[in-house]
PDB file of C-alpha atoms (C1' of nucleotides) in Angstrom:
ATOM      1  CA  MET O 289      31.135   8.862  49.119  1.00 64.00           C
ATOM      2  CA  LYS O 290      29.046  11.713  50.367  1.00 86.00           C
ATOM      3  CA  GLN O 291      26.124   9.785  51.858  1.00 90.00           C
ATOM      4  CA  THR O 292      28.486   7.753  53.990  1.00 94.00           C
ATOM      5  CA  ASP O 293      29.669  10.885  55.716  1.00 95.00           C
ATOM      6  CA  GLU O 294      26.177  12.262  56.144  1.00 95.00           C
ATOM      7  CA  LEU O 295      25.173   9.036  57.836  1.00 96.00           C
ATOM      8  CA  LYS O 296      28.166   9.058  60.133  1.00 94.00           C
ATOM      9  CA  GLN O 297      27.524  12.641  61.038  1.00 92.00           C
ATOM     10  CA  ALA O 298      24.008  11.617  61.957  1.00 92.00           C
ATOM     11  CA  GLY O 299      25.431   8.893  64.179  1.00 93.00           C
ATOM     12  CA  LEU O 300      24.389   6.026  61.942  1.00 95.00           C
ATOM     13  CA  LYS O 301      26.561   3.257  60.627  1.00 95.00           C
ATOM     14  CA  SER O 302      26.985   3.551  56.882  1.00 96.00           C
ATOM     15  CA  THR O 303      25.248   0.594  55.272  1.00 97.00           C
ATOM     16  CA  LEU O 304      24.094  -0.119  51.765  1.00 96.00           C
ATOM     17  CA  PRO O 305      20.339   0.192  52.418  1.00 97.00           C
ATOM     18  CA  ARG O 306      20.801   3.458  54.297  1.00 98.00           C
ATOM     19  CA  ILE O 307      23.019   4.923  51.620  1.00 97.00           C
ATOM     20  CA  LYS O 308      20.591   3.995  48.879  1.00 97.00           C
ATOM     21  CA  ILE O 309      17.587   5.366  50.711  1.00 98.00           C
ATOM     22  CA  LEU O 310      19.384   8.582  51.558  1.00 97.00           C
ATOM     23  CA  LYS O 311      20.513   8.930  47.975  1.00 97.00           C
ATOM     24  CA  LEU O 312      16.960   8.462  46.764  1.00 97.00           C
ATOM     25  CA  LEU O 313      15.684  11.144  49.122  1.00 96.00           C
ATOM     26  CA  GLU O 314      18.341  13.514  47.848  1.00 95.00           C
ATOM     27  CA  THR O 315      17.311  12.989  44.256  1.00 94.00           C
ATOM     28  CA  THR O 316      13.636  13.513  45.025  1.00 92.00           C
ATOM     29  CA  ARG O 317      13.772  16.698  47.068  1.00 88.00           C
ATOM     30  CA  ASP O 318      10.806  18.014  45.176  1.00 81.00           C
ATOM     31  CA  ARG O 319       8.610  15.128  46.266  1.00 84.00           C
ATOM     32  CA  HIS O 320       7.609  13.612  49.577  1.00 91.00           C
ATOM     33  CA  LEU O 321       7.889   9.850  49.624  1.00 94.00           C
ATOM     34  CA  SER O 322       6.088   7.290  51.714  1.00 95.00           C
ATOM     35  CA  ALA O 323       7.822   4.121  52.860  1.00 97.00           C
ATOM     36  CA  GLU O 324       5.874   2.299  50.191  1.00 96.00           C
ATOM     37  CA  ASP O 325       7.069   4.751  47.554  1.00 96.00           C
ATOM     38  CA  VAL O 326      10.677   4.173  48.540  1.00 97.00           C
ATOM     39  CA  TYR O 327      10.083   0.436  48.525  1.00 97.00           C
ATOM     40  CA  LYS O 328       8.697   0.498  44.992  1.00 96.00           C
ATOM     41  CA  VAL O 329      11.691   2.400  43.688  1.00 97.00           C
ATOM     42  CA  MET O 330      14.051  -0.051  45.353  1.00 97.00           C
ATOM     43  CA  LEU O 331      12.103  -2.938  43.864  1.00 95.00           C
ATOM     44  CA  ASP O 332      12.276  -1.443  40.392  1.00 94.00           C
ATOM     45  CA  ASN O 333      16.021  -1.073  40.801  1.00 94.00           C
ATOM     46  CA  ASN O 334      16.358  -4.641  42.059  1.00 92.00           C
ATOM     47  CA  GLU O 335      18.130  -3.433  45.178  1.00 94.00           C
ATOM     48  CA  GLY O 336      16.678  -6.241  47.250  1.00 93.00           C
ATOM     49  CA  ILE O 337      15.819  -4.039  50.214  1.00 97.00           C
ATOM     50  CA  GLY O 338      12.931  -5.204  52.356  1.00 96.00           C
ATOM     51  CA  LEU O 339       9.989  -3.011  53.256  1.00 97.00           C
ATOM     52  CA  ALA O 340      10.686  -3.493  56.957  1.00 97.00           C
ATOM     53  CA  THR O 341      14.151  -2.089  56.456  1.00 98.00           C
ATOM     54  CA  ILE O 342      12.752   0.952  54.705  1.00 98.00           C
ATOM     55  CA  TYR O 343      10.487   1.634  57.653  1.00 98.00           C
ATOM     56  CA  ARG O 344      13.314   1.086  60.114  1.00 98.00           C
ATOM     57  CA  VAL O 345      15.748   3.264  58.234  1.00 98.00           C
ATOM     58  CA  LEU O 346      13.273   6.091  57.721  1.00 98.00           C
ATOM     59  CA  THR O 347      12.388   6.021  61.400  1.00 97.00           C
ATOM     60  CA  GLN O 348      16.091   6.140  62.279  1.00 97.00           C
ATOM     61  CA  PHE O 349      16.594   9.003  59.862  1.00 97.00           C
ATOM     62  CA  GLU O 350      13.776  10.846  61.530  1.00 95.00           C
ATOM     63  CA  ALA O 351      15.185  10.197  65.005  1.00 94.00           C
ATOM     64  CA  SER O 352      18.585  11.461  63.952  1.00 94.00           C
ATOM     65  CA  GLY O 353      17.111  14.552  62.366  1.00 93.00           C
ATOM     66  CA  LEU O 354      18.010  13.650  58.789  1.00 95.00           C
ATOM     67  CA  VAL O 355      14.408  13.657  57.608  1.00 95.00           C
ATOM     68  CA  LEU O 356      11.039  15.034  58.594  1.00 94.00           C
ATOM     69  CA  ARG O 357       7.914  12.934  58.809  1.00 93.00           C
ATOM     70  CA  HIS O 358       4.499  14.273  57.846  1.00 91.00           C
ATOM     71  CA  HIS O 359       1.115  12.595  57.984  1.00 88.00           C
ATOM     72  CA  PHE O 360      -0.717  13.543  54.819  1.00 82.00           C
ATOM     73  CA  ALA O 361      -3.783  11.505  53.929  1.00 74.00           C
ATOM     74  CA  GLU O 362      -3.419   9.038  56.813  1.00 79.00           C
ATOM     75  CA  ARG O 363      -0.018   7.903  55.633  1.00 86.00           C
ATOM     76  CA  SER O 364       3.492   8.915  56.637  1.00 93.00           C
ATOM     77  CA  VAL O 365       5.627  10.713  54.068  1.00 94.00           C
ATOM     78  CA  PHE O 366       9.229  11.784  54.470  1.00 96.00           C
ATOM     79  CA  GLU O 367      11.402  14.585  53.187  1.00 94.00           C
ATOM     80  CA  LEU O 368      15.019  15.583  53.757  1.00 94.00           C
ATOM     81  CA  ALA O 369      15.334  17.866  56.731  1.00 91.00           C
ATOM     82  CA  ASP O 370      18.006  20.170  55.378  1.00 83.00           C
ATOM     83  CA  SER O 371      15.793  22.860  53.938  1.00 77.00           C
ATOM     84  CA  ASP O 372      14.109  25.649  55.859  1.00 83.00           C
ATOM     85  CA  HIS O 373      10.867  25.060  57.666  1.00 90.00           C
ATOM     86  CA  HIS O 374       7.814  25.160  55.483  1.00 92.00           C
ATOM     87  CA  ASP O 375       4.192  24.112  55.395  1.00 93.00           C
ATOM     88  CA  HIS O 376       2.353  22.289  52.636  1.00 92.00           C
ATOM     89  CA  MET O 377      -0.487  22.460  50.183  1.00 92.00           C
ATOM     90  CA  VAL O 378      -1.625  19.093  48.909  1.00 87.00           C
ATOM     91  CA  CYS O 379      -3.617  18.811  45.724  1.00 86.00           C
ATOM     92  CA  VAL O 380      -6.480  16.398  46.253  1.00 80.00           C
ATOM     93  CA  GLU O 381      -6.613  15.696  42.523  1.00 77.00           C
ATOM     94  CA  CYS O 382      -3.059  14.945  41.455  1.00 77.00           C
ATOM     95  CA  GLY O 383      -1.298  14.664  44.796  1.00 75.00           C
ATOM     96  CA  LYS O 384       1.082  17.459  43.989  1.00 81.00           C
ATOM     97  CA  ILE O 385       2.704  19.057  47.004  1.00 85.00           C
ATOM     98  CA  ILE O 386       3.515  22.747  47.140  1.00 90.00           C
ATOM     99  CA  GLU O 387       5.756  23.957  49.925  1.00 92.00           C
ATOM    100  CA  PHE O 388       5.398  27.419  51.335  1.00 94.00           C
ATOM    101  CA  HIS O 389       6.545  29.487  54.253  1.00 95.00           C
ATOM    102  CA  ASP O 390       4.675  32.387  55.741  1.00 95.00           C
ATOM    103  CA  ASP O 391       6.084  34.418  58.588  1.00 95.00           C
ATOM    104  CA  THR O 392       2.793  35.979  59.511  1.00 96.00           C
ATOM    105  CA  ILE O 393       1.259  32.567  60.111  1.00 96.00           C
ATOM    106  CA  GLU O 394       4.286  31.302  62.008  1.00 96.00           C
ATOM    107  CA  LYS O 395       4.295  34.285  64.350  1.00 96.00           C
ATOM    108  CA  GLN O 396       0.575  34.171  64.866  1.00 96.00           C
ATOM    109  CA  GLN O 397       0.793  30.531  65.896  1.00 96.00           C
ATOM    110  CA  LEU O 398       3.257  31.435  68.631  1.00 95.00           C
ATOM    111  CA  SER O 399       1.018  34.230  69.724  1.00 96.00           C
ATOM    112  CA  VAL O 400      -2.057  32.003  69.905  1.00 96.00           C
ATOM    113  CA  ALA O 401      -0.133  29.366  71.835  1.00 96.00           C
ATOM    114  CA  LYS O 402       1.015  31.961  74.313  1.00 95.00           C
ATOM    115  CA  GLN O 403      -2.586  33.023  74.903  1.00 95.00           C
ATOM    116  CA  TYR O 404      -3.401  29.480  75.964  1.00 95.00           C
ATOM    117  CA  LYS O 405      -0.134  29.005  77.868  1.00 95.00           C
ATOM    118  CA  PHE O 406       0.560  26.174  75.442  1.00 95.00           C
ATOM    119  CA  GLN O 407       4.192  25.210  74.842  1.00 94.00           C
ATOM    120  CA  ILE O 408       4.547  24.479  71.127  1.00 93.00           C
ATOM    121  CA  GLN O 409       6.946  21.714  70.168  1.00 89.00           C
ATOM    122  CA  ASP O 410       5.866  21.320  66.619  1.00 86.00           C
ATOM    123  CA  HIS O 411       3.032  22.096  64.286  1.00 90.00           C
ATOM    124  CA  SER O 412       1.576  20.968  61.049  1.00 88.00           C
ATOM    125  CA  LEU O 413      -0.324  23.146  58.678  1.00 92.00           C
ATOM    126  CA  CYS O 414      -1.654  21.600  55.558  1.00 90.00           C
ATOM    127  CA  LEU O 415      -3.966  23.145  52.977  1.00 92.00           C
ATOM    128  CA  TYR O 416      -6.006  20.740  50.884  1.00 89.00           C
ATOM    129  CA  GLY O 417      -7.499  21.726  47.560  1.00 91.00           C
ATOM    130  CA  LYS O 418      -6.728  21.924  43.875  1.00 91.00           C
ATOM    131  CA  CYS O 419      -3.513  23.114  42.359  1.00 91.00           C
ATOM    132  CA  GLU O 420      -3.465  25.434  39.378  1.00 92.00           C
ATOM    133  CA  ASN O 421      -3.481  22.598  36.846  1.00 89.00           C
ATOM    134  CA  CYS O 422      -6.329  20.641  38.373  1.00 87.00           C
ATOM    135  CA  GLN O 423      -8.918  23.355  38.773  1.00 86.00           C
TER     136      GLN O 423
ATOM    137  CA  MET F 111     -37.028  12.564  69.448  1.00 63.00           C
ATOM    138  CA  LYS F 112     -34.550  15.115  68.284  1.00 86.00           C
ATOM    139  CA  GLN F 113     -31.765  12.852  66.974  1.00 91.00           C
ATOM    140  CA  THR F 114     -34.206  11.047  64.719  1.00 95.00           C
ATOM    141  CA  ASP F 115     -34.925  14.268  62.896  1.00 95.00           C
ATOM    142  CA  GLU F 116     -31.312  15.266  62.660  1.00 95.00           C
ATOM    143  CA  LEU F 117     -30.582  11.916  61.050  1.00 96.00           C
ATOM    144  CA  LYS F 118     -33.420  12.226  58.595  1.00 95.00           C
ATOM    145  CA  GLN F 119     -32.327  15.723  57.683  1.00 93.00           C
ATOM    146  CA  ALA F 120     -28.911  14.289  56.988  1.00 93.00           C
ATOM    147  CA  GLY F 121     -30.516  11.712  54.716  1.00 94.00           C
ATOM    148  CA  LEU F 122     -29.916   8.764  57.019  1.00 95.00           C
ATOM    149  CA  LYS F 123     -32.459   6.278  58.228  1.00 95.00           C
ATOM    150  CA  SER F 124     -33.016   6.655  61.944  1.00 96.00           C
ATOM    151  CA  THR F 125     -31.729   3.557  63.687  1.00 97.00           C
ATOM    152  CA  LEU F 126     -30.853   2.800  67.270  1.00 97.00           C
ATOM    153  CA  PRO F 127     -27.060   2.687  66.830  1.00 97.00           C
ATOM    154  CA  ARG F 128     -27.051   5.943  64.891  1.00 98.00           C
ATOM    155  CA  ILE F 129     -29.220   7.692  67.430  1.00 97.00           C
ATOM    156  CA  LYS F 130     -27.061   6.543  70.299  1.00 97.00           C
ATOM    157  CA  ILE F 131     -23.820   7.542  68.638  1.00 98.00           C
ATOM    158  CA  LEU F 132     -25.215  10.921  67.655  1.00 97.00           C
ATOM    159  CA  LYS F 133     -26.469  11.449  71.177  1.00 97.00           C
ATOM    160  CA  LEU F 134     -23.060  10.610  72.589  1.00 97.00           C
ATOM    161  CA  LEU F 135     -21.362  13.092  70.285  1.00 96.00           C
ATOM    162  CA  GLU F 136     -23.804  15.750  71.381  1.00 95.00           C
ATOM    163  CA  THR F 137     -23.030  15.170  75.039  1.00 94.00           C
ATOM    164  CA  THR F 138     -19.290  15.295  74.464  1.00 92.00           C
ATOM    165  CA  ARG F 139     -18.949  18.434  72.395  1.00 88.00           C
ATOM    166  CA  ASP F 140     -15.935  19.442  74.412  1.00 82.00           C
ATOM    167  CA  ARG F 141     -14.031  16.315  73.444  1.00 85.00           C
ATOM    168  CA  HIS F 142     -12.994  14.623  70.225  1.00 91.00           C
ATOM    169  CA  LEU F 143     -13.718  10.928  70.196  1.00 95.00           C
ATOM    170  CA  SER F 144     -12.120   8.159  68.216  1.00 95.00           C
ATOM    171  CA  ALA F 145     -14.147   5.187  67.002  1.00 97.00           C
ATOM    172  CA  GLU F 146     -12.556   3.195  69.792  1.00 96.00           C
ATOM    173  CA  ASP F 147     -13.605   5.813  72.341  1.00 96.00           C
ATOM    174  CA  VAL F 148     -17.201   5.639  71.178  1.00 97.00           C
ATOM    175  CA  TYR F 149     -17.045   1.855  71.267  1.00 97.00           C
ATOM    176  CA  LYS F 150     -15.828   1.809  74.859  1.00 96.00           C
ATOM    177  CA  VAL F 151     -18.658   4.053  75.991  1.00 97.00           C
ATOM    178  CA  MET F 152     -21.191   1.856  74.215  1.00 97.00           C
ATOM    179  CA  LEU F 153     -19.665  -1.202  75.821  1.00 95.00           C
ATOM    180  CA  ASP F 154     -19.849   0.359  79.272  1.00 95.00           C
ATOM    181  CA  ASN F 155     -23.507   1.122  78.663  1.00 95.00           C
ATOM    182  CA  ASN F 156     -24.194  -2.396  77.419  1.00 93.00           C
ATOM    183  CA  GLU F 157     -25.640  -1.056  74.199  1.00 95.00           C
ATOM    184  CA  GLY F 158     -24.402  -4.025  72.234  1.00 93.00           C
ATOM    185  CA  ILE F 159     -23.136  -1.982  69.306  1.00 97.00           C
ATOM    186  CA  GLY F 160     -20.267  -3.494  67.340  1.00 96.00           C
ATOM    187  CA  LEU F 161     -17.070  -1.657  66.570  1.00 98.00           C
ATOM    188  CA  ALA F 162     -17.624  -2.103  62.852  1.00 97.00           C
ATOM    189  CA  THR F 163     -20.942  -0.332  63.157  1.00 98.00           C
ATOM    190  CA  ILE F 164     -19.304   2.567  64.947  1.00 98.00           C
ATOM    191  CA  TYR F 165     -16.851   2.947  62.105  1.00 98.00           C
ATOM    192  CA  ARG F 166     -19.585   2.669  59.502  1.00 98.00           C
ATOM    193  CA  VAL F 167     -21.841   5.144  61.243  1.00 98.00           C
ATOM    194  CA  LEU F 168     -19.097   7.683  61.866  1.00 98.00           C
ATOM    195  CA  THR F 169     -18.052   7.463  58.237  1.00 97.00           C
ATOM    196  CA  GLN F 170     -21.651   7.973  57.149  1.00 97.00           C
ATOM    197  CA  PHE F 171     -21.956  10.919  59.515  1.00 97.00           C
ATOM    198  CA  GLU F 172     -18.871  12.420  57.981  1.00 96.00           C
ATOM    199  CA  ALA F 173     -20.155  11.879  54.451  1.00 95.00           C
ATOM    200  CA  SER F 174     -23.446  13.526  55.308  1.00 94.00           C
ATOM    201  CA  GLY F 175     -21.725  16.456  56.945  1.00 93.00           C
ATOM    202  CA  LEU F 176     -22.886  15.703  60.484  1.00 95.00           C
ATOM    203  CA  VAL F 177     -19.382  15.345  61.860  1.00 95.00           C
ATOM    204  CA  LEU F 178     -15.829  16.339  61.052  1.00 94.00           C
ATOM    205  CA  ARG F 179     -12.959  13.896  61.005  1.00 93.00           C
ATOM    206  CA  HIS F 180      -9.460  14.854  62.080  1.00 91.00           C
ATOM    207  CA  HIS F 181      -6.279  12.789  62.040  1.00 88.00           C
ATOM    208  CA  PHE F 182      -4.449  13.575  65.253  1.00 82.00           C
ATOM    209  CA  ALA F 183      -1.668  11.239  66.301  1.00 73.00           C
ATOM    210  CA  GLU F 184      -2.245   8.803  63.433  1.00 79.00           C
ATOM    211  CA  ARG F 185      -5.775   8.034  64.529  1.00 85.00           C
ATOM    212  CA  SER F 186      -9.107   9.426  63.404  1.00 92.00           C
ATOM    213  CA  VAL F 187     -11.141  11.486  65.849  1.00 94.00           C
ATOM    214  CA  PHE F 188     -14.584  12.928  65.268  1.00 95.00           C
ATOM    215  CA  GLU F 189     -16.494  15.982  66.439  1.00 94.00           C
ATOM    216  CA  LEU F 190     -19.935  17.362  65.673  1.00 94.00           C
ATOM    217  CA  ALA F 191     -19.823  19.662  62.693  1.00 91.00           C
ATOM    218  CA  ASP F 192     -22.247  22.277  63.946  1.00 83.00           C
ATOM    219  CA  SER F 193     -19.839  24.609  65.683  1.00 77.00           C
ATOM    220  CA  ASP F 194     -17.740  27.307  64.048  1.00 83.00           C
ATOM    221  CA  HIS F 195     -14.518  26.418  62.342  1.00 90.00           C
ATOM    222  CA  HIS F 196     -11.545  26.105  64.607  1.00 92.00           C
ATOM    223  CA  ASP F 197      -8.067  24.634  64.701  1.00 93.00           C
ATOM    224  CA  HIS F 198      -6.475  22.506  67.382  1.00 92.00           C
ATOM    225  CA  MET F 199      -3.636  22.241  69.842  1.00 92.00           C
ATOM    226  CA  VAL F 200      -2.914  18.703  70.975  1.00 87.00           C
ATOM    227  CA  CYS F 201      -0.984  18.048  74.157  1.00 87.00           C
ATOM    228  CA  VAL F 202       1.573  15.340  73.499  1.00 81.00           C
ATOM    229  CA  GLU F 203       1.598  14.427  77.193  1.00 78.00           C
ATOM    230  CA  CYS F 204      -2.016  14.064  78.228  1.00 78.00           C
ATOM    231  CA  GLY F 205      -3.779  14.136  74.870  1.00 76.00           C
ATOM    232  CA  LYS F 206      -5.827  17.182  75.816  1.00 82.00           C
ATOM    233  CA  ILE F 207      -7.235  19.064  72.870  1.00 86.00           C
ATOM    234  CA  ILE F 208      -7.606  22.828  72.889  1.00 90.00           C
ATOM    235  CA  GLU F 209      -9.667  24.429  70.161  1.00 92.00           C
ATOM    236  CA  PHE F 210      -8.885  27.877  68.911  1.00 94.00           C
ATOM    237  CA  HIS F 211      -9.766  30.193  66.105  1.00 95.00           C
ATOM    238  CA  ASP F 212      -7.543  32.903  64.766  1.00 95.00           C
ATOM    239  CA  ASP F 213      -8.673  35.219  62.017  1.00 95.00           C
ATOM    240  CA  THR F 214      -5.216  36.418  61.179  1.00 96.00           C
ATOM    241  CA  ILE F 215      -4.110  32.879  60.411  1.00 96.00           C
ATOM    242  CA  GLU F 216      -7.256  32.077  58.456  1.00 96.00           C
ATOM    243  CA  LYS F 217      -6.912  35.131  56.273  1.00 96.00           C
ATOM    244  CA  GLN F 218      -3.231  34.604  55.742  1.00 96.00           C
ATOM    245  CA  GLN F 219      -3.892  31.068  54.541  1.00 96.00           C
ATOM    246  CA  LEU F 220      -6.222  32.375  51.869  1.00 95.00           C
ATOM    247  CA  SER F 221      -3.671  34.940  50.872  1.00 96.00           C
ATOM    248  CA  VAL F 222      -0.905  32.363  50.579  1.00 96.00           C
ATOM    249  CA  ALA F 223      -3.113  30.045  48.549  1.00 96.00           C
ATOM    250  CA  LYS F 224      -3.939  32.867  46.197  1.00 96.00           C
ATOM    251  CA  GLN F 225      -0.241  33.536  45.640  1.00 96.00           C
ATOM    252  CA  TYR F 226       0.152  29.967  44.414  1.00 96.00           C
ATOM    253  CA  LYS F 227      -3.162  29.969  42.524  1.00 96.00           C
ATOM    254  CA  PHE F 228      -4.186  27.126  44.809  1.00 95.00           C
ATOM    255  CA  GLN F 229      -7.902  26.586  45.381  1.00 94.00           C
ATOM    256  CA  ILE F 230      -8.342  25.715  49.067  1.00 93.00           C
ATOM    257  CA  GLN F 231     -11.056  23.213  49.906  1.00 89.00           C
ATOM    258  CA  ASP F 232     -10.025  22.535  53.432  1.00 86.00           C
ATOM    259  CA  HIS F 233      -7.114  22.859  55.767  1.00 90.00           C
ATOM    260  CA  SER F 234      -5.804  21.424  58.963  1.00 88.00           C
ATOM    261  CA  LEU F 235      -3.665  23.295  61.405  1.00 92.00           C
ATOM    262  CA  CYS F 236      -2.544  21.464  64.468  1.00 90.00           C
ATOM    263  CA  LEU F 237      -0.080  22.630  67.086  1.00 92.00           C
ATOM    264  CA  TYR F 238       1.658  19.896  69.078  1.00 89.00           C
ATOM    265  CA  GLY F 239       3.234  20.547  72.440  1.00 90.00           C
ATOM    266  CA  LYS F 240       2.481  20.659  76.132  1.00 90.00           C
ATOM    267  CA  CYS F 241      -0.591  22.148  77.704  1.00 91.00           C
ATOM    268  CA  GLU F 242      -0.383  24.309  80.788  1.00 91.00           C
ATOM    269  CA  ASN F 243      -0.732  21.382  83.195  1.00 88.00           C
ATOM    270  CA  CYS F 244       1.884  19.180  81.570  1.00 86.00           C
ATOM    271  CA  GLN F 245       4.786  21.593  81.316  1.00 85.00           C
TER     272      GLN F 245
ATOM    273  C1'  DC V 234     -42.399  -7.395  52.744  1.00 56.46           C
ATOM    274  C1'  DT V 235     -38.235  -5.188  50.777  1.00 56.46           C
ATOM    275  C1'  DT V 236     -34.481  -2.725  51.623  1.00 56.46           C
ATOM    276  C1'  DC V 237     -31.142  -0.757  54.369  1.00 56.46           C
ATOM    277  C1'  DT V 238     -28.567  -1.823  58.678  1.00 56.46           C
ATOM    278  C1'  DT V 239     -26.143  -4.445  62.065  1.00 56.46           C
ATOM    279  C1'  DG V 240     -23.030  -7.847  64.438  1.00 56.46           C
ATOM    280  C1'  DC V 241     -19.534 -10.878  64.056  1.00 56.46           C
ATOM    281  C1'  DA V 242     -15.649 -12.691  62.078  1.00 56.46           C
ATOM    282  C1'  DA V 243     -12.456 -12.594  58.596  1.00 56.46           C
ATOM    283  C1'  DA V 244      -9.878  -9.486  55.555  1.00 56.46           C
ATOM    284  C1'  DT V 245      -6.990  -5.306  54.652  1.00 56.46           C
ATOM    285  C1'  DC V 246      -3.530  -1.666  55.222  1.00 56.46           C
ATOM    286  C1'  DA V 247       0.166   0.559  57.097  1.00 56.46           C
ATOM    287  C1'  DT V 248       3.582  -0.250  60.196  1.00 56.46           C
ATOM    288  C1'  DT V 249       6.285  -2.951  63.754  1.00 56.46           C
ATOM    289  C1'  DT V 250       8.751  -6.713  65.674  1.00 56.46           C
ATOM    290  C1'  DG V 251      11.176 -11.404  66.389  1.00 56.46           C
ATOM    291  C1'  DC V 252      14.699 -13.986  64.881  1.00 56.46           C
ATOM    292  C1'  DA V 253      18.494 -16.136  62.353  1.00 56.46           C
ATOM    293  C1'  DG V 254      21.851 -15.008  59.070  1.00 56.46           C
ATOM    294  C1'  DG V 255      25.035 -11.081  57.168  1.00 56.46           C
ATOM    295  C1'  DG V 256      28.026  -7.150  56.787  1.00 56.46           C
ATOM    296  C1'  DC V 257      30.552  -3.012  58.776  1.00 56.46           C
ATOM    297  C1'  DG V 258      34.323  -1.317  61.657  1.00 56.46           C
TER     298       DG V 258
ATOM    299  C1'  DC B 149      35.361 -11.265  65.268  1.00 56.46           C
ATOM    300  C1'  DG B 150      31.483  -8.807  67.923  1.00 56.46           C
ATOM    301  C1'  DC B 151      27.687  -6.144  67.402  1.00 56.46           C
ATOM    302  C1'  DC B 152      24.700  -3.703  64.728  1.00 56.46           C
ATOM    303  C1'  DC B 153      21.865  -4.331  60.561  1.00 56.46           C
ATOM    304  C1'  DT B 154      18.969  -6.724  57.322  1.00 56.46           C
ATOM    305  C1'  DG B 155      15.431  -9.801  55.200  1.00 56.46           C
ATOM    306  C1'  DC B 156      11.601 -12.410  55.815  1.00 56.46           C
ATOM    307  C1'  DA B 157       7.675 -13.786  57.996  1.00 56.46           C
ATOM    308  C1'  DA B 158       4.635 -13.318  61.576  1.00 56.46           C
ATOM    309  C1'  DA B 159       2.469  -9.882  64.812  1.00 56.46           C
ATOM    310  C1'  DT B 160      -0.006  -5.478  65.476  1.00 56.46           C
ATOM    311  C1'  DG B 161      -3.380  -1.823  65.611  1.00 56.46           C
ATOM    312  C1'  DA B 162      -6.662   0.707  63.103  1.00 56.46           C
ATOM    313  C1'  DT B 163     -10.139   0.347  59.986  1.00 56.46           C
ATOM    314  C1'  DT B 164     -12.924  -2.201  56.321  1.00 56.46           C
ATOM    315  C1'  DT B 165     -15.674  -5.716  54.324  1.00 56.46           C
ATOM    316  C1'  DG B 166     -18.571 -10.132  53.494  1.00 56.46           C
ATOM    317  C1'  DC B 167     -22.513 -12.207  54.857  1.00 56.46           C
ATOM    318  C1'  DA B 168     -26.560 -13.928  57.162  1.00 56.46           C
ATOM    319  C1'  DA B 169     -29.836 -12.367  60.500  1.00 56.46           C
ATOM    320  C1'  DG B 170     -32.514  -8.124  62.087  1.00 56.46           C
ATOM    321  C1'  DA B 171     -34.927  -3.681  62.157  1.00 56.46           C
ATOM    322  C1'  DA B 172     -37.195   0.447  59.676  1.00 56.46           C
ATOM    323  C1'  DG B 173     -40.748   2.317  56.610  1.00 56.46           C
TER     324       DG B 173
END
DNA sequence: CTTCTTGCAAATCATTTGCAGGGCG
DNA sequence: CGCCCTGCAAATGATTTGCAAGAAG
């Protein structure tokens, strides 16, 4: 059971809710799910996992580095943390999320921070607008 | 009375709460206030303005373009919308906010969006870390 | 006066926490 | 079998809304 090992590696006991949530995240790499989203899927599948557990597990996943948390549209969304760093474009029409990475921007951020003697720990860059289909 | 005119120009009836909130924002251009922040100031000044009104007024200000809303640290903060566009660095220790503008980053964002045929309406770039004093 | 606005309290929303019962190692 | 984990319900914190009383034009 792959997820079991991933959880152990992350320092988390392997339990049914955690395995199922991790599995879901792995099958939805192209999306970014909110706790509520995860909850709905679990409901549909009659997994009997409570919303509080989803929040707890996702927070634990974040703490252990398994997932990343973003704050789009005043709501937390999560994605697996095993891909390279990237920023996001969010379509305000359909909610589609496009990931991108741009070295020029990344480097320039460091440069700007240095100018202000600011020690960057993290950053979030999010472009809002309309994706190709919604224009 | 200057604020009265600004409100009318924005299409809002000039009322005492609105004038006072607008005035406060104008005297705190260097900061970014949350609804709660505004409320506390009003309380200290015995203005007798309810928190709900603050929220309503700030939302109306945003809708009319008078102020900008940001979502730092899972909480909405507002700033007058009359200055040039800039991005933010937020100190995770003391909450200090540093504004900056970088043309290279701005241009690169447009370029990236074009690559994905994404029509940018807005963007938010926020660097999190420690400011000079908190390192 | 008539309508838009406000204050207060109650209602929501997303998220967190307390607690008693359950499941993993 | 002990301790960590879970479900459920109640608690929170931020923000919104309903409604009757109050200001603005």
